Amino acid sequence: IAGITQAPTSQILAAGRRMTLRCTQDMRHNAMYWYRQDLGLGLRLIHYSNTAGTTGKGEVPDGYSVSRANTDDFPLTLASAVPSQTSVYFCASRDQPDGNIQYFGAGTRLSVL
Amino acid sequence: KNQVEQSPQSLIILEGKNCTLQCNYTVSPFSNLRWYKQDTGRGPVSLTIMTFSENTKSNGRYTATLDADTKQSSLHITASQLSDSASYICVVRSYGGSQGNLIFGKGTKLSVKP
């Protein structure tokens, strides 16, 4: 069982470009999340999905969009990247929205120049 | 405002020594408190989770305590090893909310030196 797989592991992106970060889980978890982690700020929720077909905004959603066409995949898209989106992005999942254990992917390190 | 404060921000200890990390929270209503370990370049991994009625929970050399009255938690690491070098994140969950209402602390960065 792989758990949560994120791709790419790292990326350097020119400002203004479009980028999609991929997240796939094989645990059949209903709830999935995207966080960004910045030095001194901790993890902040960008978007979430409680079940396939539904999504919601987290604490810092501006500039990002997500989709949840099926249970396994939860891609995060930056429509027009800006330098302030330079961060480490983590995808996570839980078996249910109120489940106790949240599992994280290994992260995607994104640099927007 | 729901907040989770961790201290110290960073800590350096010698291998074999014990250490205690602190977490204070102002989250209400409280559901549970978790400690995660995050190795450099990796995602966080759950160490312990405690509900309102639990005072202590252990996971190997890691022991977490919770005082729900004072809204404080600690993570005690016994006989530290080099592999304990990581960031430790305290996360408090509140009831309700569509996204599970997890409030993250900023973490304590622990360095264990030989």
mmCIF file of C-alpha atoms in Angstrom:
data_model
loop_
_atom_site.group_PDB
_atom_site.id
_atom_site.type_symbol
_atom_site.label_atom_id
_atom_site.label_comp_id
_atom_site.label_asym_id
_atom_site.label_seq_id
_atom_site.Cartn_x
_atom_site.Cartn_y
_atom_site.Cartn_z
ATOM 1 C CA ILE A 1 0.000 0.000 0.000
ATOM 2 C CA ALA A 2 1.537 3.293 -1.078
ATOM 3 C CA GLY A 3 -0.687 5.576 0.998
ATOM 4 C CA ILE A 4 -0.618 9.069 -0.445
ATOM 5 C CA THR A 5 1.467 9.871 -3.494
ATOM 6 C CA GLN A 6 2.253 13.428 -4.511
ATOM 7 C CA ALA A 7 3.827 14.550 -7.759
ATOM 8 C CA PRO A 8 6.063 16.210 -8.612
ATOM 9 C CA THR A 9 8.359 16.124 -5.576
ATOM 10 C CA SER A 10 9.695 19.528 -6.519
ATOM 11 C CA GLN A 11 9.179 22.105 -9.229
ATOM 12 C CA ILE A 12 10.557 25.458 -10.275
ATOM 13 C CA LEU A 13 7.937 27.512 -12.053
ATOM 14 C CA ALA A 14 7.948 30.866 -13.810
ATOM 15 C CA ALA A 15 5.457 33.409 -12.505
ATOM 16 C CA GLY A 16 2.263 33.487 -14.536
ATOM 17 C CA ARG A 17 2.438 29.829 -15.513
ATOM 18 C CA ARG A 18 -0.252 27.291 -14.745
ATOM 19 C CA MET A 19 0.652 24.320 -12.578
ATOM 20 C CA THR A 20 -1.205 21.286 -11.264
ATOM 21 C CA LEU A 21 0.039 19.391 -8.242
ATOM 22 C CA ARG A 22 -1.126 15.805 -8.213
ATOM 23 C CA CYS A 23 -2.286 13.794 -5.220
ATOM 24 C CA THR A 24 -3.442 10.186 -5.247
ATOM 25 C CA GLN A 25 -4.366 7.941 -2.336
ATOM 26 C CA ASP A 26 -5.046 4.213 -2.366
ATOM 27 C CA MET A 27 -6.678 3.949 1.058
ATOM 28 C CA ARG A 28 -10.200 4.709 -0.199
ATOM 29 C CA HIS A 29 -10.394 7.619 2.199
ATOM 30 C CA ASN A 30 -13.359 9.915 1.771
ATOM 31 C CA ALA A 31 -11.776 13.153 2.968
ATOM 32 C CA MET A 32 -8.770 14.804 1.343
ATOM 33 C CA TYR A 33 -6.938 18.049 2.031
ATOM 34 C CA TRP A 34 -4.337 20.382 0.613
ATOM 35 C CA TYR A 35 -2.047 22.346 2.928
ATOM 36 C CA ARG A 36 0.829 24.695 2.407
ATOM 37 C CA GLN A 37 3.679 24.863 4.878
ATOM 38 C CA ASP A 38 5.773 27.988 5.169
ATOM 39 C CA LEU A 39 8.613 28.686 7.556
ATOM 40 C CA GLY A 40 7.313 30.204 10.764
ATOM 41 C CA LEU A 41 3.676 29.759 9.803
ATOM 42 C CA GLY A 42 3.019 26.061 10.132
ATOM 43 C CA LEU A 43 0.514 24.152 8.039
ATOM 44 C CA ARG A 44 -2.392 26.106 6.567
ATOM 45 C CA LEU A 45 -5.401 24.551 4.871
ATOM 46 C CA ILE A 46 -5.949 25.586 1.248
ATOM 47 C CA HIS A 47 -8.869 23.427 0.116
ATOM 48 C CA TYR A 48 -10.539 20.262 1.253
ATOM 49 C CA SER A 49 -12.961 17.621 0.011
ATOM 50 C CA ASN A 50 -15.153 15.585 2.341
ATOM 51 C CA THR A 51 -16.158 13.143 -0.383
ATOM 52 C CA ALA A 52 -15.864 12.665 -4.119
ATOM 53 C CA GLY A 53 -17.748 15.357 -5.993
ATOM 54 C CA THR A 54 -17.536 17.977 -3.237
ATOM 55 C CA THR A 55 -14.893 20.560 -2.352
ATOM 56 C CA GLY A 56 -14.575 23.435 0.081
ATOM 57 C CA LYS A 57 -12.328 26.395 0.831
ATOM 58 C CA GLY A 58 -9.882 26.376 3.671
ATOM 59 C CA GLU A 59 -7.939 29.168 5.335
ATOM 60 C CA VAL A 60 -5.904 30.328 2.302
ATOM 61 C CA PRO A 61 -7.781 29.367 -0.895
ATOM 62 C CA ASP A 62 -7.054 32.395 -3.100
ATOM 63 C CA GLY A 63 -5.108 31.575 -6.248
ATOM 64 C CA TYR A 64 -5.798 27.855 -5.969
ATOM 65 C CA SER A 65 -8.499 25.519 -7.247
ATOM 66 C CA VAL A 66 -9.209 21.839 -6.706
ATOM 67 C CA SER A 67 -11.403 19.120 -8.128
ATOM 68 C CA ARG A 68 -12.499 15.753 -6.803
ATOM 69 C CA ALA A 69 -13.796 13.690 -9.704
ATOM 70 C CA ASN A 70 -13.205 10.408 -7.876
ATOM 71 C CA THR A 71 -12.221 9.091 -4.445
ATOM 72 C CA ASP A 72 -8.537 8.585 -5.170
ATOM 73 C CA ASP A 73 -7.422 11.818 -6.830
ATOM 74 C CA PHE A 74 -7.376 15.383 -5.556
ATOM 75 C CA PRO A 75 -5.348 17.691 -7.812
ATOM 76 C CA LEU A 76 -4.460 21.259 -6.818
ATOM 77 C CA THR A 77 -4.166 23.840 -9.591
ATOM 78 C CA LEU A 78 -2.428 27.192 -9.574
ATOM 79 C CA ALA A 79 -4.008 29.019 -12.512
ATOM 80 C CA SER A 80 -1.372 31.758 -12.694
ATOM 81 C CA ALA A 81 1.448 31.214 -10.241
ATOM 82 C CA VAL A 82 2.870 34.095 -8.197
ATOM 83 C CA PRO A 83 6.074 34.194 -6.104
ATOM 84 C CA SER A 84 4.066 34.210 -2.845
ATOM 85 C CA GLN A 85 2.913 30.707 -3.721
ATOM 86 C CA THR A 86 6.463 29.460 -3.221
ATOM 87 C CA SER A 87 5.959 26.882 -0.498
ATOM 88 C CA VAL A 88 5.881 23.204 0.366
ATOM 89 C CA TYR A 89 2.500 21.682 -0.413
ATOM 90 C CA PHE A 90 1.142 18.668 1.445
ATOM 91 C CA CYS A 91 -1.798 16.529 0.501
ATOM 92 C CA ALA A 92 -3.540 14.603 3.262
ATOM 93 C CA SER A 93 -6.452 12.249 3.696
ATOM 94 C CA ARG A 94 -8.716 10.823 6.403
ATOM 95 C CA ASP A 95 -11.078 7.896 6.216
ATOM 96 C CA GLN A 96 -13.957 10.221 7.138
ATOM 97 C CA PRO A 97 -14.152 14.010 7.554
ATOM 98 C CA ASP A 98 -14.345 13.468 11.324
ATOM 99 C CA GLY A 99 -11.881 10.579 11.371
ATOM 100 C CA ASN A 100 -9.103 10.840 13.897
ATOM 101 C CA ILE A 101 -5.959 10.052 11.941
ATOM 102 C CA GLN A 102 -4.868 12.229 9.053
ATOM 103 C CA TYR A 103 -2.278 10.789 6.700
ATOM 104 C CA PHE A 104 0.072 13.068 4.808
ATOM 105 C CA GLY A 105 1.943 12.749 1.553
ATOM 106 C CA ALA A 106 5.660 13.498 1.277
ATOM 107 C CA GLY A 107 5.038 16.989 -0.101
ATOM 108 C CA THR A 108 5.766 19.007 -3.216
ATOM 109 C CA ARG A 109 8.346 21.769 -2.954
ATOM 110 C CA LEU A 110 7.322 24.561 -5.323
ATOM 111 C CA SER A 111 9.382 27.605 -6.193
ATOM 112 C CA VAL A 112 7.758 30.370 -8.232
ATOM 113 C CA LEU A 113 10.267 32.771 -9.753
ATOM 114 C CA LYS B 1 -9.760 32.964 18.369
ATOM 115 C CA ASN B 2 -8.722 29.304 18.224
ATOM 116 C CA GLN B 3 -4.964 29.082 18.554
ATOM 117 C CA VAL B 4 -2.279 26.513 19.268
ATOM 118 C CA GLU B 5 1.022 27.765 20.647
ATOM 119 C CA GLN B 6 4.105 25.572 20.904
ATOM 120 C CA SER B 7 7.299 26.091 22.816
ATOM 121 C CA PRO B 8 10.163 26.175 22.450
ATOM 122 C CA GLN B 9 10.454 27.023 18.756
ATOM 123 C CA SER B 10 13.634 24.991 18.589
ATOM 124 C CA LEU B 11 15.645 22.789 20.899
ATOM 125 C CA ILE B 12 19.045 21.141 20.777
ATOM 126 C CA ILE B 13 19.804 18.202 23.072
ATOM 127 C CA LEU B 14 22.457 15.526 23.339
ATOM 128 C CA GLU B 15 21.733 11.965 22.366
ATOM 129 C CA GLY B 16 20.412 9.947 25.282
ATOM 130 C CA LYS B 17 18.932 12.925 27.099
ATOM 131 C CA ASN B 18 15.237 13.462 27.780
ATOM 132 C CA CYS B 19 13.245 16.479 26.650
ATOM 133 C CA THR B 20 9.752 17.909 26.933
ATOM 134 C CA LEU B 21 7.904 19.944 24.324
ATOM 135 C CA GLN B 22 4.970 22.145 25.255
ATOM 136 C CA CYS B 23 1.665 22.926 23.591
ATOM 137 C CA ASN B 24 -0.913 25.424 24.861
ATOM 138 C CA TYR B 25 -4.224 25.880 23.123
ATOM 139 C CA THR B 26 -7.276 28.086 23.229
ATOM 140 C CA VAL B 27 -9.481 25.894 21.047
ATOM 141 C CA SER B 28 -13.136 25.529 21.937
ATOM 142 C CA PRO B 29 -15.061 23.312 21.809
ATOM 143 C CA PHE B 30 -12.265 20.800 22.195
ATOM 144 C CA SER B 31 -12.431 17.411 20.511
ATOM 145 C CA ASN B 32 -8.939 15.931 20.633
ATOM 146 C CA LEU B 33 -5.252 16.772 20.522
ATOM 147 C CA ARG B 34 -2.648 15.112 18.346
ATOM 148 C CA TRP B 35 1.096 15.203 18.164
ATOM 149 C CA TYR B 36 2.774 14.701 14.804
ATOM 150 C CA LYS B 37 6.420 14.117 13.955
ATOM 151 C CA GLN B 38 7.709 15.620 10.735
ATOM 152 C CA ASP B 39 11.108 14.547 9.477
ATOM 153 C CA THR B 40 12.934 16.973 7.208
ATOM 154 C CA GLY B 41 11.573 16.739 3.675
ATOM 155 C CA ARG B 42 8.712 14.460 4.675
ATOM 156 C CA GLY B 43 5.067 14.781 5.588
ATOM 157 C CA PRO B 44 3.861 14.748 9.218
ATOM 158 C CA VAL B 45 3.230 11.361 10.824
ATOM 159 C CA SER B 46 0.846 10.872 13.741
ATOM 160 C CA LEU B 47 2.450 9.990 17.109
ATOM 161 C CA THR B 48 -0.432 10.178 19.560
ATOM 162 C CA ILE B 49 -4.001 11.344 19.794
ATOM 163 C CA MET B 50 -5.804 12.157 23.046
ATOM 164 C CA THR B 51 -9.392 12.973 23.807
ATOM 165 C CA PHE B 52 -10.737 15.113 26.626
ATOM 166 C CA SER B 53 -10.801 12.222 29.103
ATOM 167 C CA GLU B 54 -7.252 10.987 28.469
ATOM 168 C CA ASN B 55 -4.388 12.371 30.554
ATOM 169 C CA THR B 56 -1.493 10.356 29.196
ATOM 170 C CA LYS B 57 -0.731 8.335 26.121
ATOM 171 C CA SER B 58 2.518 6.655 25.159
ATOM 172 C CA ASN B 59 4.014 5.540 21.882
ATOM 173 C CA GLY B 60 7.357 3.898 22.571
ATOM 174 C CA ARG B 61 9.729 6.546 23.921
ATOM 175 C CA TYR B 62 7.148 9.279 23.302
ATOM 176 C CA THR B 63 4.699 10.148 26.073
ATOM 177 C CA ALA B 64 2.052 12.802 25.620
ATOM 178 C CA THR B 65 0.112 14.363 28.457
ATOM 179 C CA LEU B 66 -3.031 16.436 28.371
ATOM 180 C CA ASP B 67 -4.507 18.769 30.968
ATOM 181 C CA ALA B 68 -7.851 19.785 29.532
ATOM 182 C CA ASP B 69 -8.521 22.151 32.441
ATOM 183 C CA THR B 70 -5.457 24.295 31.797
ATOM 184 C CA LYS B 71 -5.523 23.546 28.051
ATOM 185 C CA GLN B 72 -1.961 22.343 28.013
ATOM 186 C CA SER B 73 -0.250 19.338 26.517
ATOM 187 C CA SER B 74 3.318 18.128 26.581
ATOM 188 C CA LEU B 75 5.296 15.610 24.600
ATOM 189 C CA HIS B 76 8.077 13.932 26.544
ATOM 190 C CA ILE B 77 10.827 12.110 24.686
ATOM 191 C CA THR B 78 12.860 9.654 26.708
ATOM 192 C CA ALA B 79 16.435 8.605 25.955
ATOM 193 C CA SER B 80 16.582 10.622 22.758
ATOM 194 C CA GLN B 81 18.075 9.186 19.597
ATOM 195 C CA LEU B 82 19.529 10.879 16.542
ATOM 196 C CA SER B 83 16.450 9.785 14.615
ATOM 197 C CA ASP B 84 14.284 11.910 16.911
ATOM 198 C CA SER B 85 15.625 14.992 15.136
ATOM 199 C CA ALA B 86 12.508 16.407 13.510
ATOM 200 C CA SER B 87 9.778 18.986 13.909
ATOM 201 C CA TYR B 88 6.993 18.094 16.312
ATOM 202 C CA ILE B 89 3.609 19.579 15.576
ATOM 203 C CA CYS B 90 0.732 19.878 18.023
ATOM 204 C CA VAL B 91 -2.710 19.824 16.376
ATOM 205 C CA VAL B 92 -5.993 20.446 18.162
ATOM 206 C CA ARG B 93 -9.298 19.437 16.702
ATOM 207 C CA SER B 94 -12.485 21.316 17.440
ATOM 208 C CA TYR B 95 -15.971 19.970 17.041
ATOM 209 C CA GLY B 96 -18.054 20.946 14.086
ATOM 210 C CA GLY B 97 -17.064 22.662 10.880
ATOM 211 C CA SER B 98 -17.148 21.113 7.475
ATOM 212 C CA GLN B 99 -13.402 20.618 7.219
ATOM 213 C CA GLY B 100 -12.856 18.893 10.550
ATOM 214 C CA ASN B 101 -11.563 22.035 12.234
ATOM 215 C CA LEU B 102 -7.900 21.182 12.781
ATOM 216 C CA ILE B 103 -5.805 23.956 14.284
ATOM 217 C CA PHE B 104 -2.072 23.452 13.778
ATOM 218 C CA GLY B 105 0.734 24.722 15.950
ATOM 219 C CA LYS B 106 3.858 26.034 14.240
ATOM 220 C CA GLY B 107 5.951 23.189 15.548
ATOM 221 C CA THR B 108 9.065 22.692 17.657
ATOM 222 C CA LYS B 109 12.225 21.832 15.776
ATOM 223 C CA LEU B 110 14.248 19.297 17.752
ATOM 224 C CA SER B 111 17.879 18.560 16.976
ATOM 225 C CA VAL B 112 19.537 15.620 18.704
ATOM 226 C CA LYS B 113 23.325 15.798 18.607
ATOM 227 C CA PRO B 114 25.764 12.916 19.170
#
